[in-house]
Amino acid sequence: MKYQAEFRDRQLAEQLSLQIKKAITRPWKIMEVCGGQTHTILQFGLEDLLPSELELLHGPGCPVCVTPVSLIDKAIEIAKTADVIFTSYGDMLRVPGSSCDLLQARALGADVRIVYSPLDAVELAKKYPSKRIVFFAVGFETTAPANAMSVHLADKLGLTNYFVLCSHVTVPPVMSSLLEQPDNIVQAFLGPGHVCSIMGVEEYREICQRYKVPIVISGFEPIDILEAILMALLQLERGECRLENQYARAVVTAGNLHAQQVMSEVFSLSERIWRGLGPIPESGYRLAEKYREFDAQNEFPEVISERAESCICISGEILRGLKKPPQCPAFAKECTPETPLGATMVSSEGTCANYYKFKNTQIN
Amino acid sequence: MRLDDEEAATSCRLPISNSEIVKLAHGSGGKLSSSLIESVFLPLLGNDVLNKQDDAADIQIGDLKIAITTDSYVVSPIFFPGGDIGSLAVHGTVNDLTMRGAKPLFLAATFIIEEGFPIADLHRVADSFAQACRSSDVSLLAADTKVVGRGAADKIFVTTTGIGIIACDPVPASDRARAGDVIIVSGDLGLHGMAVMASREGLDLETQIRSDSAPLNKLVLPILQMGYIPRCMRDITRGGLATVLNEIAKSSSVGMLIEENAIPVDPQVSAVCELLGLDPLYVACEGRFVAIMDASCSDQFLATMKGFPQGAQARVIGRVVEEAPGRVVLKSTIGGRRILDKLAGDQLPRIC
Ligand code: SF4
């Protein structure tokens, strides 16, 4: 772990902070795309090291946050079905649907289990042939390969009781969509390091060129992020708009070809509704026609209509970087991680939850 | 989208926490545990002593000042590297008494055993309980055994109640921290929680992490006798360092400023935590404590503590401040500041 300590070193951080302060000549707004990056920024109090002219906008990169309420309601309905074992990553369990969450459904008798990998869910399907095992496949391109693999495996094993409730979203379309908004305020992006380690960087080069915006693919340690901020800032100051890769120790230009291949075999692109942002074309995955029989939407066809969000929650504006959590009247009052009103308060990568946990008050 | 009144009313509800059942997270030592104590137990059972919620109560009986405490142990698995439920049940209660400046003397214990539990394992637990009593200088004076049906308990649960005599004046207490005081931890953090977690989850680690479960009276009482009496001591158990600091900050209505770089964390523990996405500041110990010390004698206190093997790694990790009463602020490794709050629930279930 000496390796990790280097990326959390105070001296290095102070040097980078100094370079950033020297380089900046006017106000800029940079958005970090990933929830993991937001988490690091707030966990390490990284904004204390930045000049006041530089504002970080916390982007839509938490898959739990952007999963629509109707899909969570659907998950809960499926979980309540008698012969179903519903499996999910832990974070999804506390996300409020319109009347309860999966944890509460479990307390009331639904068989809901946390798994660390979809392959565990496939194991359950082998072990309980008389049950229907449903896996809640949530995430960006990072979790997609393992989820695709699980379907591939279930198919090979001839399992007929394994289903995937697919809520995969992809990063580049939402970045484009943000940049196309008339009220867009993002001037540069820190790109999603983990996603690029799978998908490669070409999609992001296109965005740079099309929207004339600098993108720096960034890692997740504090020193990574400070370095990426400096790189983005230097581009902004010079009027450049290139793709740069700060996270070269993990990201190669082409990405992980093997993972991409499994994904393109199992998934096909589709429109997705992003909670707080609305529908975005070709911004997610559904199961390809060939794997239709593994699709929980197909097995459990009841349609659940989208419900209204909590009337005070402003998570949509938060996801687009237009507002910060303390500007929400419910923040840290009615809405806390114990009583979340919107999804950005639930996930450990959600901007509201991070503000609540790390930034609720100041001290000198 | 237009909302009719009914929809608006349901969508702005206060969800989830209002559901009236106990969840596992209510036992985590975090915020939900506090809310359970504050909303159910204290209104019905509270009194001046109980309301203080210290590690052990202090009461005057005639000329004697006595500390009393009780704790239940439900750790799973019951055997883990560095200890087991028997030794843990002795150390935990001995440590709670010690934190109030008391010399632990006597224990009472209850063993609740699940039908089907192997007698050989019971033997092991009882033997380790006995050894722990000897090494902690306490005697078991009263005990009870109950057997329940399969599934009504998980193998074995142990409850211990302890009594000790308080020999120091003033008595260390959670509400006595003052701005300017120095915050000291007695050793590296997270060993117990990670040892239990690793053995439960069958994690294959390069070297074994062993629980730090140990009696603290052998370290603390001699230092108290030399006249170094902290304003407050708390052993770091469920909920970890972060939880204990928050409780002291709240009871004393003071703020705290902690330096992350100064907090001693076992390198193995921090590696595994990193891997699993856990924060070592919330991981339990069973042989470490926090002392809040008057700044005028904190250097001597620390030097004395370092003279004992159990205190060799003791470090100053921060100071008590006036600002933001009830809050703990952490200066991160890179120098930025953030709040170090209690967690709502738990990172790891059932570690004590
Ligand atoms: S604080 Fe709660 S209600 Fe407000 S925007 Fe965040 S999630 Fe929504």
XYZ file of C-alpha atoms and ligand atoms in Angstrom:
724
model
C 0.000 0.000 0.000
C 3.030 2.284 -0.191
C 1.910 2.802 -3.750
C -1.400 4.175 -2.587
C 0.216 6.437 0.031
C 2.090 8.255 -2.735
C -1.229 9.284 -4.224
C -2.329 10.742 -0.893
C 0.857 12.590 -0.043
C 0.486 16.015 1.514
C 3.680 17.509 0.053
C 2.788 16.457 -3.463
C -0.739 17.777 -2.964
C 0.594 21.124 -1.783
C 2.909 21.384 -4.802
C 0.039 20.709 -7.199
C -2.186 23.124 -5.316
C 0.477 25.816 -5.707
C 0.803 25.136 -9.450
C -2.966 25.369 -9.871
C -3.081 28.656 -7.974
C -0.260 30.052 -10.119
C -1.856 28.971 -13.391
C -5.359 30.338 -12.859
C -6.152 33.828 -14.122
C -9.958 33.829 -14.103
C -12.948 31.777 -12.901
C -13.485 28.305 -14.391
C -15.968 25.499 -13.813
C -14.735 21.924 -14.177
C -17.010 18.904 -13.772
C -15.798 15.556 -12.464
C -17.997 12.969 -14.108
C -17.670 10.043 -11.725
C -19.281 9.573 -8.348
C -16.046 7.920 -7.202
C -14.166 11.124 -7.968
C -16.782 13.200 -6.135
C -16.326 10.909 -3.158
C -12.547 11.438 -3.120
C -12.899 15.208 -3.526
C -15.151 15.486 -0.501
C -13.509 12.757 1.561
C -10.124 14.438 1.339
C -11.432 18.006 1.540
C -9.700 18.583 -1.782
C -11.523 21.823 -2.521
C -9.622 23.443 0.389
C -6.513 23.190 -1.801
C -8.063 24.931 -4.801
C -8.232 28.657 -5.534
C -11.689 30.184 -5.072
C -11.906 30.977 -8.805
C -11.992 27.289 -9.600
C -15.341 25.617 -9.028
C -15.790 21.863 -9.166
C -19.170 20.679 -10.433
C -20.198 17.215 -9.317
C -21.529 15.290 -12.267
C -24.109 12.599 -12.933
C -21.651 9.698 -12.578
C -23.356 7.708 -9.858
C -25.395 4.929 -11.491
C -27.455 4.377 -8.355
C -28.481 8.034 -8.332
C -29.683 8.116 -11.913
C -31.734 4.897 -11.820
C -35.365 5.956 -12.368
C -37.870 5.493 -9.551
C -40.138 3.429 -11.810
C -37.392 0.860 -12.202
C -36.833 0.681 -8.454
C -40.592 0.235 -8.014
C -40.437 -2.519 -10.595
C -37.540 -4.159 -8.754
C -39.549 -4.093 -5.536
C -42.601 -5.576 -7.272
C -40.476 -8.381 -8.705
C -38.781 -8.980 -5.334
C -42.177 -9.452 -3.697
C -43.092 -12.276 -6.100
C -43.309 -15.559 -4.190
C -40.825 -17.689 -6.135
C -38.245 -14.929 -6.690
C -34.861 -14.458 -5.069
C -33.949 -10.880 -5.872
C -30.225 -10.097 -5.908
C -28.465 -6.767 -6.055
C -25.358 -4.827 -5.106
C -25.771 -3.474 -1.567
C -26.073 0.180 -2.561
C -29.367 -0.340 -4.397
C -31.146 -1.694 -1.327
C -31.693 1.655 0.367
C -32.673 3.669 -2.690
C -36.214 4.859 -2.082
C -38.832 3.841 -4.615
C -42.153 5.624 -4.536
C -43.452 3.787 -1.472
C -40.609 1.788 0.060
C -37.103 0.462 -0.628
C -35.764 -3.045 -1.222
C -34.507 -3.297 2.345
C -37.976 -2.646 3.638
C -39.402 -5.154 1.185
C -36.931 -7.644 2.631
C -37.932 -6.841 6.213
C -41.526 -7.532 5.166
C -40.666 -10.967 3.794
C -39.303 -10.593 0.260
C -36.204 -12.699 -0.436
C -33.682 -9.979 -1.261
C -29.984 -10.805 -1.117
C -26.826 -8.747 -1.506
C -24.305 -10.206 -3.922
C -20.816 -8.956 -4.676
C -20.854 -10.223 -8.226
C -23.576 -11.293 -10.666
C -21.784 -14.632 -10.862
C -22.945 -15.240 -7.274
C -26.485 -14.751 -8.567
C -25.859 -17.346 -11.282
C -24.652 -19.711 -8.524
C -27.958 -19.155 -6.729
C -29.818 -19.992 -9.920
C -27.931 -23.300 -10.113
C -28.582 -24.024 -6.448
C -32.317 -23.208 -6.466
C -33.727 -24.499 -9.766
C -37.326 -24.066 -8.579
C -36.791 -20.355 -7.844
C -36.464 -17.480 -10.266
C -33.280 -15.513 -9.563
C -33.327 -11.889 -10.657
C -30.186 -9.755 -10.668
C -30.493 -5.969 -10.649
C -27.839 -4.981 -13.194
C -27.062 -1.378 -12.392
C -23.969 0.543 -13.337
C -21.861 2.221 -15.941
C -19.598 0.482 -18.422
C -17.466 -0.676 -15.470
C -19.916 -3.270 -14.163
C -21.319 -4.142 -17.586
C -18.675 -6.764 -18.530
C -19.292 -8.889 -15.403
C -23.046 -8.550 -15.820
C -22.794 -9.533 -19.481
C -20.599 -12.457 -18.489
C -23.255 -13.705 -16.062
C -25.856 -13.856 -18.851
C -23.379 -15.532 -21.153
C -22.631 -18.098 -18.455
C -26.293 -18.712 -17.596
C -26.902 -19.324 -21.297
C -24.013 -21.777 -21.532
C -25.234 -23.621 -18.435
C -28.720 -23.809 -19.946
C -30.286 -22.074 -16.933
C -33.867 -20.982 -17.457
C -34.356 -19.369 -14.029
C -31.800 -16.526 -14.210
C -32.979 -13.035 -15.176
C -31.376 -9.629 -15.350
C -33.221 -6.391 -14.627
C -31.045 -4.190 -16.728
C -30.454 -0.547 -15.859
C -27.094 0.036 -17.484
C -26.149 3.553 -18.435
C -23.197 4.795 -20.457
C -21.143 7.917 -19.849
C -20.457 9.618 -23.218
C -24.130 10.274 -24.148
C -24.857 11.976 -20.837
C -21.776 14.186 -21.227
C -22.964 15.202 -24.691
C -26.458 15.782 -23.363
C -25.152 18.075 -20.601
C -23.120 20.055 -23.123
C -26.161 20.468 -25.366
C -28.333 22.000 -22.621
C -28.899 25.728 -23.215
C -28.050 26.431 -19.553
C -24.867 24.352 -19.585
C -22.126 25.761 -17.350
C -19.517 22.994 -17.666
C -16.257 24.261 -19.208
C -14.093 21.144 -18.883
C -14.470 17.554 -17.731
C -12.460 15.166 -15.622
C -13.245 11.955 -17.492
C -14.161 8.606 -15.923
C -10.930 6.618 -15.439
C -12.461 3.239 -14.635
C -14.967 3.425 -17.483
C -12.160 4.288 -19.923
C -10.064 1.371 -18.718
C -12.839 -0.810 -20.189
C -14.060 1.266 -23.123
C -10.917 3.111 -24.178
C -10.759 6.834 -24.838
C -11.884 7.361 -28.436
C -15.495 8.266 -27.591
C -14.168 11.073 -25.418
C -11.870 12.429 -28.117
C -14.966 12.833 -30.273
C -16.718 14.835 -27.555
C -13.675 17.109 -27.199
C -13.739 17.819 -30.905
C -17.489 18.142 -31.340
C -18.138 20.439 -28.359
C -14.715 22.127 -28.127
C -14.316 21.118 -24.512
C -11.169 19.858 -22.739
C -11.440 16.378 -21.204
C -8.806 14.867 -18.934
C -9.313 11.182 -18.139
C -8.644 11.057 -14.416
C -7.912 8.532 -11.685
C -9.533 8.437 -8.285
C -6.856 9.224 -5.712
C -6.519 12.819 -4.504
C -3.205 13.337 -6.306
C -4.727 11.957 -9.532
C -7.563 14.426 -9.308
C -5.364 17.412 -8.467
C -3.091 16.563 -11.379
C -6.055 16.167 -13.748
C -7.482 19.498 -12.563
C -4.135 21.157 -13.315
C -4.055 19.597 -16.797
C -7.625 20.713 -17.546
C -6.942 24.179 -16.176
C -3.837 24.643 -18.331
C -5.901 23.719 -21.397
C -8.660 26.168 -20.426
C -6.169 28.972 -19.837
C -4.527 28.317 -23.210
C -7.834 27.990 -25.033
C -7.206 24.336 -25.970
C -9.697 21.477 -26.111
C -7.842 18.194 -26.246
C -8.265 14.778 -24.754
C -5.560 14.035 -22.204
C -5.045 10.932 -20.119
C -3.885 11.512 -16.549
C -4.731 7.904 -15.604
C -2.289 6.236 -17.987
C -1.368 3.635 -15.366
C -4.792 2.055 -15.877
C -6.177 3.387 -19.150
C -4.880 2.365 -22.561
C -6.274 3.984 -25.700
C -8.199 0.957 -26.917
C -9.515 -0.156 -23.510
C -10.179 -3.791 -22.671
C -11.099 -5.430 -25.976
C -12.127 -8.721 -24.425
C -14.619 -7.014 -22.110
C -15.957 -4.922 -24.981
C -16.542 -8.062 -26.990
C -18.620 -9.804 -24.289
C -20.631 -6.626 -23.801
C -21.424 -6.168 -27.469
C -22.435 -9.817 -27.694
C -24.892 -9.661 -24.789
C -26.108 -6.048 -24.809
C -27.457 -3.642 -27.373
C -27.671 0.134 -27.059
C -30.997 1.632 -26.046
C -32.596 4.808 -24.817
C -32.504 5.223 -21.036
C -34.389 7.438 -18.647
C -31.925 9.107 -16.271
C -33.410 10.068 -12.958
C -33.307 13.843 -12.696
C -32.265 14.264 -16.322
C -34.972 12.516 -18.342
C -34.609 10.277 -21.407
C -31.323 10.297 -23.321
C -31.115 8.393 -26.642
C -28.684 5.468 -26.908
C -27.427 6.122 -23.375
C -27.664 2.646 -21.944
C -27.782 -1.079 -22.553
C -30.536 -3.612 -22.713
C -30.162 -7.318 -23.368
C -29.712 -8.109 -27.049
C -32.568 -9.862 -28.847
C -30.657 -13.135 -28.721
C -30.697 -13.095 -24.897
C -34.269 -11.870 -24.556
C -35.280 -14.870 -22.419
C -32.903 -13.667 -19.666
C -34.478 -10.217 -19.585
C -36.494 -9.597 -16.413
C -38.506 -6.970 -18.307
C -39.651 -9.795 -20.554
C -40.285 -12.301 -17.745
C -42.110 -9.771 -15.549
C -43.864 -7.607 -18.122
C -46.104 -5.544 -15.780
C -45.466 -1.914 -16.654
C -44.871 0.502 -13.844
C -45.373 4.136 -14.685
C -42.889 6.790 -13.718
C -43.947 8.524 -10.501
C -43.351 12.126 -9.613
C -40.180 12.926 -7.677
C -40.394 14.371 -4.194
C -41.663 17.913 -4.679
C -38.700 19.577 -2.979
C -35.871 17.383 -4.290
C -33.591 19.245 -6.727
C -31.388 16.278 -7.558
C -31.883 16.923 -11.296
C -30.177 20.292 -11.056
C -27.544 18.795 -8.760
C -26.733 16.055 -11.285
C -26.175 18.718 -13.940
C -23.894 20.785 -11.714
C -26.318 23.726 -11.646
C -26.889 23.581 -7.892
C -25.114 22.310 -4.792
C -26.864 20.252 -2.098
C -26.950 23.039 0.551
C -29.175 24.962 -1.885
C -31.863 22.312 -1.453
C -34.322 23.301 1.282
C -34.554 19.700 2.486
C -30.786 19.092 2.690
C -29.740 17.849 6.155
C -33.252 18.619 7.411
C -35.966 16.275 6.125
C -33.434 14.650 3.812
C -30.517 12.760 5.394
C -28.861 9.424 4.590
C -31.194 7.830 7.158
C -34.279 9.429 5.579
C -33.344 10.060 1.939
C -35.858 11.934 -0.219
C -33.889 11.602 -3.437
C -31.368 9.133 -4.776
C -28.400 11.526 -4.613
C -28.681 11.182 -0.824
C -28.590 7.397 -0.762
C -25.570 6.074 -2.554
C -22.133 6.592 -1.028
C -21.224 8.156 -4.370
C -24.226 10.480 -4.426
C -23.403 14.170 -4.233
C -25.948 14.950 -1.488
C -24.783 12.034 0.664
C -21.155 13.065 0.229
C -21.933 16.651 1.205
C -23.878 15.429 4.193
C -21.148 13.092 5.341
C -18.084 15.213 4.751
C -19.140 18.822 4.495
C -22.083 19.474 6.734
C -20.422 22.321 8.585
C -17.147 24.195 8.600
C -14.588 24.730 11.336
C -11.416 26.830 11.402
C -45.726 16.775 -14.829
C -48.635 17.950 -12.680
C -48.980 16.611 -9.180
C -52.368 16.134 -7.636
C -52.505 16.697 -3.889
C -52.412 13.082 -2.919
C -49.350 12.344 -4.994
C -47.611 15.407 -3.622
C -48.335 14.253 -0.104
C -46.912 10.791 -0.662
C -43.884 11.916 -2.595
C -42.820 14.300 0.191
C -43.191 11.689 2.885
C -40.542 10.993 5.492
C -39.660 7.500 4.423
C -38.088 4.368 5.741
C -36.680 5.240 9.173
C -40.245 5.513 10.399
C -40.893 1.859 9.650
C -41.521 0.346 13.007
C -39.286 -2.675 13.089
C -35.781 -3.159 14.401
C -33.197 -3.548 11.661
C -29.705 -4.996 11.991
C -28.278 -1.510 11.556
C -29.932 -0.524 14.855
C -27.231 -2.613 16.542
C -24.288 -1.032 14.760
C -23.327 1.534 17.372
C -23.944 4.275 14.811
C -26.714 6.818 14.552
C -29.522 4.271 14.365
C -28.332 2.674 17.629
C -28.379 6.080 19.305
C -31.846 6.782 18.013
C -33.093 3.463 19.385
C -31.631 4.244 22.815
C -32.896 7.808 22.793
C -36.379 7.098 21.486
C -37.205 3.836 23.264
C -35.015 3.124 26.264
C -34.078 6.432 27.843
C -37.631 7.844 27.986
C -38.791 4.712 29.821
C -35.718 3.640 31.774
C -33.551 6.751 31.930
C -32.233 8.374 35.097
C -29.356 10.720 35.973
C -26.743 7.971 35.827
C -28.004 6.017 32.798
C -28.617 9.161 30.757
C -24.881 9.913 30.731
C -24.337 6.841 28.522
C -20.754 6.387 29.664
C -18.867 3.095 29.260
C -19.667 2.273 32.895
C -21.807 3.989 35.546
C -20.135 5.463 38.630
C -22.016 5.361 41.934
C -21.206 6.103 45.541
C -22.045 3.375 48.093
C -21.024 4.444 51.585
C -17.345 5.346 51.368
C -16.819 3.396 48.180
C -17.009 4.721 44.667
C -18.020 1.899 42.377
C -18.202 1.456 38.608
C -20.691 -0.985 37.103
C -21.307 -2.023 33.513
C -22.861 -4.759 31.409
C -22.386 -5.898 27.828
C -23.507 -8.736 25.575
C -21.293 -10.512 23.049
C -22.759 -11.989 19.881
C -19.660 -12.011 17.659
C -19.733 -14.245 14.596
C -17.647 -16.355 14.106
C -17.156 -17.145 17.802
C -13.528 -18.180 17.225
C -11.315 -15.727 15.360
C -7.564 -15.074 15.095
C -6.421 -13.499 18.355
C -9.397 -14.461 20.479
C -12.882 -15.858 20.829
C -16.230 -14.945 22.338
C -15.066 -16.085 25.820
C -12.006 -13.865 26.090
C -13.818 -11.018 24.334
C -16.635 -11.089 26.905
C -14.097 -10.643 29.710
C -11.913 -8.020 27.999
C -14.829 -5.906 26.797
C -16.341 -5.542 30.244
C -12.976 -5.138 32.004
C -12.152 -2.345 29.558
C -15.448 -0.543 30.076
C -14.761 -0.435 33.832
C -11.165 0.651 33.301
C -12.252 3.582 31.141
C -13.967 5.083 34.203
C -10.743 4.830 36.199
C -11.970 1.751 38.055
C -10.008 -1.318 39.093
C -12.111 -4.213 37.753
C -12.789 -6.829 40.433
C -15.799 -9.027 39.816
C -17.834 -10.355 36.928
C -21.227 -12.011 36.551
C -21.926 -13.865 33.298
C -24.781 -15.415 31.343
C -24.212 -17.985 28.611
C -27.097 -18.435 26.159
C -26.411 -21.568 24.143
C -28.097 -22.811 20.997
C -29.288 -26.395 20.919
C -26.757 -28.500 19.019
C -23.698 -26.504 20.080
C -20.727 -28.894 20.506
C -19.697 -29.399 24.149
C -16.063 -29.314 22.994
C -16.554 -25.776 21.713
C -18.277 -24.800 24.946
C -15.238 -26.121 26.756
C -12.990 -23.991 24.610
C -15.057 -20.871 25.254
C -15.220 -21.481 29.016
C -11.509 -22.167 29.193
C -10.656 -19.009 27.335
C -13.084 -17.077 29.567
C -11.259 -18.437 32.629
C -7.818 -17.574 31.253
C -8.956 -14.067 30.392
C -10.284 -13.617 33.953
C -6.911 -14.650 35.347
C -4.915 -12.382 33.085
C -7.268 -9.476 33.789
C -7.250 -10.013 37.582
C -11.014 -10.432 37.888
C -13.126 -13.194 39.428
C -16.401 -14.567 38.160
C -18.808 -14.515 41.113
C -22.179 -15.304 39.562
C -23.213 -17.076 36.389
C -26.239 -18.401 34.556
C -26.712 -20.794 31.668
C -29.673 -21.044 29.317
C -30.187 -23.320 26.337
C -32.523 -22.248 23.540
C -33.857 -24.117 20.515
C -32.070 -24.319 17.214
C -32.158 -20.957 15.461
C -33.209 -19.021 18.579
C -29.566 -18.014 19.116
C -26.498 -18.266 16.884
C -24.269 -20.883 18.599
C -23.582 -18.973 21.804
C -24.226 -15.487 23.187
C -22.440 -14.282 26.323
C -23.397 -11.419 28.624
C -21.017 -10.123 31.283
C -21.640 -7.613 34.041
C -18.662 -6.136 35.847
C -17.980 -4.238 39.040
C -14.872 -2.299 39.927
C -13.675 0.194 42.511
C -12.875 3.684 41.346
C -9.598 4.839 42.768
C -9.051 8.112 40.951
C -10.493 11.537 41.470
C -11.902 13.177 39.402
C -13.508 10.264 37.557
C -12.841 10.343 33.797
C -16.122 10.962 31.945
C -17.319 11.625 28.420
C -18.640 15.084 29.273
C -15.370 16.440 30.625
C -13.412 17.252 27.441
C -12.457 20.959 27.203
C -11.140 23.112 24.373
C -7.348 22.933 24.331
C -7.204 19.302 25.492
C -5.083 16.820 23.576
C -6.544 13.675 21.968
C -4.452 10.518 22.234
C -5.027 6.978 20.934
C -3.247 4.089 22.602
C -2.339 2.025 19.527
C -2.998 1.090 15.925
C -6.594 0.778 14.841
C -8.872 -1.749 13.206
C -7.299 -5.118 14.050
C -10.258 -6.690 15.832
C -12.896 -5.710 13.284
C -10.802 -6.832 10.337
C -9.706 -10.101 12.013
C -13.349 -11.037 12.604
C -14.405 -9.921 9.144
C -11.547 -11.781 7.452
C -12.352 -15.023 9.244
C -16.097 -14.709 8.669
C -15.785 -13.944 4.984
C -12.977 -16.471 4.515
C -10.705 -13.766 3.092
C -7.409 -15.211 2.033
C -4.837 -12.727 3.288
C -1.087 -12.991 2.974
C -0.474 -12.679 6.676
C -3.114 -13.186 9.259
C -4.634 -10.155 10.940
C -5.060 -10.909 14.645
C -7.583 -9.260 16.931
C -6.137 -6.800 19.440
C -8.559 -8.070 22.108
C -6.816 -7.469 25.451
C -7.491 -6.110 28.940
C -6.608 -2.421 29.218
C -6.404 -2.305 33.026
C -2.788 -3.491 32.973
C -1.860 -0.429 30.924
C -4.205 2.196 32.322
C -4.304 1.616 36.091
C -0.549 2.050 36.717
C -0.603 5.324 34.760
C -3.564 6.587 36.775
C -1.725 5.678 39.958
C 1.147 7.913 38.887
C -1.315 10.778 38.929
C -1.922 11.172 35.172
C -5.696 11.162 35.046
C -7.257 11.861 31.636
C -10.405 13.970 31.560
C -12.032 11.230 29.577
C -11.209 7.718 28.373
C -13.214 5.565 25.985
C -12.308 2.179 24.583
C -12.645 2.028 20.816
C -15.114 -0.739 20.021
C -18.134 -0.978 17.737
C -18.227 1.972 15.343
C -14.483 2.576 15.674
C -12.541 5.732 16.472
C -14.901 8.007 14.553
C -17.915 6.956 16.609
C -16.154 7.313 19.974
C -14.844 10.788 19.114
C -18.306 11.897 18.025
C -19.822 10.657 21.273
C -17.274 12.541 23.376
C -17.671 15.694 21.265
C -21.426 15.545 21.750
C -21.383 14.798 25.500
C -18.837 17.544 26.184
C -20.276 20.033 23.643
C -16.868 20.618 22.127
C -15.415 20.358 18.637
C -12.460 18.203 17.652
C -9.789 18.624 15.018
C -8.087 15.366 14.033
C -4.987 14.954 11.883
C -5.499 11.928 9.594
C -1.754 11.518 9.011
C -1.244 11.019 12.755
C -3.782 8.225 13.208
C -2.007 4.884 13.598
C -3.636 2.212 11.427
C -2.156 -1.256 11.044
C -0.817 -1.405 7.445
C -2.532 -4.754 6.789
C -5.791 -3.328 8.014
C -5.524 -0.297 5.775
C -4.678 -2.499 2.776
C -7.703 -4.738 3.311
C -9.952 -1.764 4.034
C -8.855 -0.182 0.775
C -9.635 -3.384 -1.072
C -13.106 -3.696 0.439
C -13.975 -0.002 0.375
C -14.129 0.283 4.168
C -12.929 3.168 6.300
C -10.569 2.011 9.095
C -11.734 4.900 11.251
C -15.048 3.060 11.695
C -13.566 -0.401 12.302
C -13.682 -1.819 15.834
C -10.780 -2.516 18.170
C -10.977 -4.440 21.445
C -7.750 -3.368 23.111
C -7.318 0.306 22.201
C -8.638 3.469 23.773
C -8.881 7.208 23.313
C -7.743 9.513 26.106
C -8.582 13.197 26.294
C -5.823 14.831 28.312
C -5.232 18.267 29.733
C -2.558 19.795 27.482
C -0.391 20.735 30.493
C 0.454 17.108 31.275
C -0.243 15.321 27.995
C 3.468 14.954 27.113
C 4.264 13.122 30.347
C 1.130 11.007 29.998
C 2.085 9.981 26.482
C 5.699 9.263 27.411
C 4.575 7.102 30.329
C 2.135 5.197 28.163
C 4.797 4.511 25.556
C 6.842 2.839 28.290
C 4.326 -0.035 28.350
C 4.314 -2.593 25.508
C 0.534 -2.131 25.094
C 0.978 1.620 24.746
C 4.152 1.649 22.647
C 2.300 2.923 19.585
C 0.324 5.634 21.384
C 0.036 8.867 19.428
C -1.416 12.346 19.680
C -4.000 12.527 16.909
C -5.594 15.903 17.446
C -6.998 18.447 19.837
C -10.248 19.580 21.331
C -11.474 22.937 20.000
C -14.252 25.408 20.789
C -15.601 25.684 17.258
C -18.455 23.544 15.950
C -19.461 21.864 19.225
C -20.506 18.255 18.779
C -18.569 17.919 15.525
C -15.364 16.110 14.649
C -13.336 17.563 11.779
C -10.609 15.586 10.075
C -7.650 17.163 8.330
C -7.114 14.630 5.541
C -3.772 13.190 4.417
C -3.547 15.858 1.716
C -4.447 18.676 4.104
C -8.102 19.360 3.198
C -10.757 19.303 5.884
C -13.921 17.313 6.174
C -16.457 16.207 8.745
C -15.874 12.864 10.430
C -19.412 11.846 11.316
C -20.982 8.773 12.863
C -22.290 6.309 10.319
C -26.001 5.665 10.051
C -25.606 1.902 10.170
C -22.603 -0.392 10.180
C -19.789 -1.285 7.833
C -19.388 -4.749 9.347
C -22.121 -6.626 11.183
C -21.651 -8.327 14.548
C -18.044 -7.830 15.504
C -18.558 -7.825 19.276
S -30.840 16.907 -0.301
Fe -32.313 15.254 -0.666
S -34.134 16.288 -1.379
Fe -32.435 17.721 -1.614
S -31.653 17.385 -3.687
Fe -30.452 16.081 -2.362
S -31.543 14.125 -2.434
Fe -32.976 15.642 -3.214
